[in-house]
């Protein structure tokens, strides 16, 4: 599983993001054929004393339903305005 943090986005506009995945050793695009891809974008509320973040709500997209792989190593996700 790959997790990370992205810059804030507006819930009032469509959110489209592109992510490129490369092999650390060769620099080649990672073959994503046959991969199960799920992207969850969560609205953060606050961090606790240990740095854990509480999420109020999440929107989820999956391969074929908001997530595409247009070329090897590239993932694109799209959340329509109001989905977040």
Short mmCIF file of C-alpha atoms in Angstrom, two decimals:
data_model
loop_
_atom_site.label_atom_id
_atom_site.label_comp_id
_atom_site.label_asym_id
_atom_site.label_seq_id
_atom_site.Cartn_x
_atom_site.Cartn_y
_atom_site.Cartn_z
CA UNK A 1 0.00 0.00 0.00
CA UNK A 2 1.19 3.49 -0.85
CA UNK A 3 0.03 6.32 1.39
CA UNK A 4 0.82 9.98 1.23
CA UNK A 5 -0.43 13.48 1.67
CA UNK A 6 -1.46 15.85 -1.11
CA UNK A 7 -2.08 19.59 -1.07
CA UNK A 8 -5.56 20.78 -0.02
CA UNK A 9 -8.25 20.87 -2.70
CA UNK A 10 -11.65 22.52 -2.98
CA UNK A 11 -14.83 20.47 -2.69
CA UNK A 12 -16.42 22.92 -5.14
CA UNK A 13 -14.43 21.85 -8.17
CA UNK A 14 -13.50 18.60 -9.86
CA UNK A 15 -10.30 17.16 -8.40
CA UNK A 16 -7.99 15.43 -10.89
CA UNK A 17 -4.55 14.20 -9.89
CA UNK A 18 -1.86 12.27 -11.74
CA UNK A 19 0.68 10.06 -9.99
CA UNK A 20 3.73 8.53 -11.66
CA UNK A 21 5.19 5.34 -10.17
CA UNK A 22 8.79 4.45 -11.07
CA UNK A 23 11.02 1.55 -10.09
CA UNK A 24 13.61 2.87 -7.58
CA UNK A 25 16.45 0.85 -9.07
CA UNK A 26 15.85 1.23 -12.80
CA UNK A 27 13.74 4.36 -13.08
CA UNK A 28 11.36 2.47 -15.37
CA UNK A 29 7.58 2.90 -15.04
CA UNK A 30 6.00 0.24 -12.82
CA UNK A 31 3.77 -2.23 -14.66
CA UNK A 32 0.32 -1.75 -13.18
CA UNK A 33 -1.49 -4.27 -15.38
CA UNK A 34 -3.55 -6.55 -13.19
CA UNK A 35 -3.23 -4.26 -10.16
CA UNK A 36 -6.23 -3.49 -7.95
CA UNK A 37 -6.09 0.27 -7.42
CA UNK A 38 -8.18 2.16 -4.87
CA UNK A 39 -7.75 5.84 -4.07
CA UNK A 40 -9.33 7.30 -0.93
CA UNK A 41 -9.30 11.03 -0.32
CA UNK A 42 -10.20 12.04 3.22
CA UNK A 43 -11.16 15.33 4.75
CA UNK A 44 -8.88 15.85 7.75
CA UNK A 45 -10.16 17.26 11.00
CA UNK A 46 -7.23 17.48 13.38
CA UNK A 47 -4.07 15.74 14.56
CA UNK A 48 -3.84 14.23 18.03
CA UNK A 49 -0.85 14.49 20.37
CA UNK A 50 0.88 11.64 18.53
CA UNK A 51 0.45 13.09 15.04
CA UNK A 52 -2.41 10.78 14.05
CA UNK A 53 -5.01 12.53 11.93
CA UNK A 54 -8.75 12.05 12.30
CA UNK A 55 -10.72 11.95 9.05
CA UNK A 56 -14.32 13.18 8.92
CA UNK A 57 -15.27 11.67 5.60
CA UNK A 58 -13.61 9.93 2.70
CA UNK A 59 -14.37 9.63 -1.00
CA UNK A 60 -13.13 6.49 -2.72
CA UNK A 61 -12.46 5.73 -6.38
CA UNK A 62 -11.36 2.44 -7.90
CA UNK A 63 -9.86 1.35 -11.18
CA UNK A 64 -12.57 1.82 -13.80
CA UNK A 65 -14.67 3.97 -11.47
CA UNK A 66 -12.76 7.23 -11.13
CA UNK A 67 -9.25 5.79 -11.50
CA UNK A 68 -7.50 5.15 -14.82
CA UNK A 69 -4.07 3.93 -15.90
CA UNK A 70 -3.51 5.78 -19.20
CA UNK A 71 0.03 4.43 -19.65
CA UNK A 72 2.49 2.24 -17.73
CA UNK A 73 3.35 3.70 -14.33
CA UNK A 74 0.73 6.46 -14.48
CA UNK A 75 -2.38 6.58 -12.27
CA UNK A 76 -5.00 9.30 -12.73
CA UNK A 77 -7.91 9.79 -10.36
CA UNK A 78 -10.91 12.05 -10.67
CA UNK A 79 -13.43 13.13 -8.07
CA UNK A 80 -16.31 15.26 -9.32
CA UNK A 81 -17.21 18.51 -7.57
CA UNK A 82 -19.09 17.80 -4.36
CA UNK A 83 -17.80 14.23 -4.03
CA UNK A 84 -15.26 15.19 -1.37
#
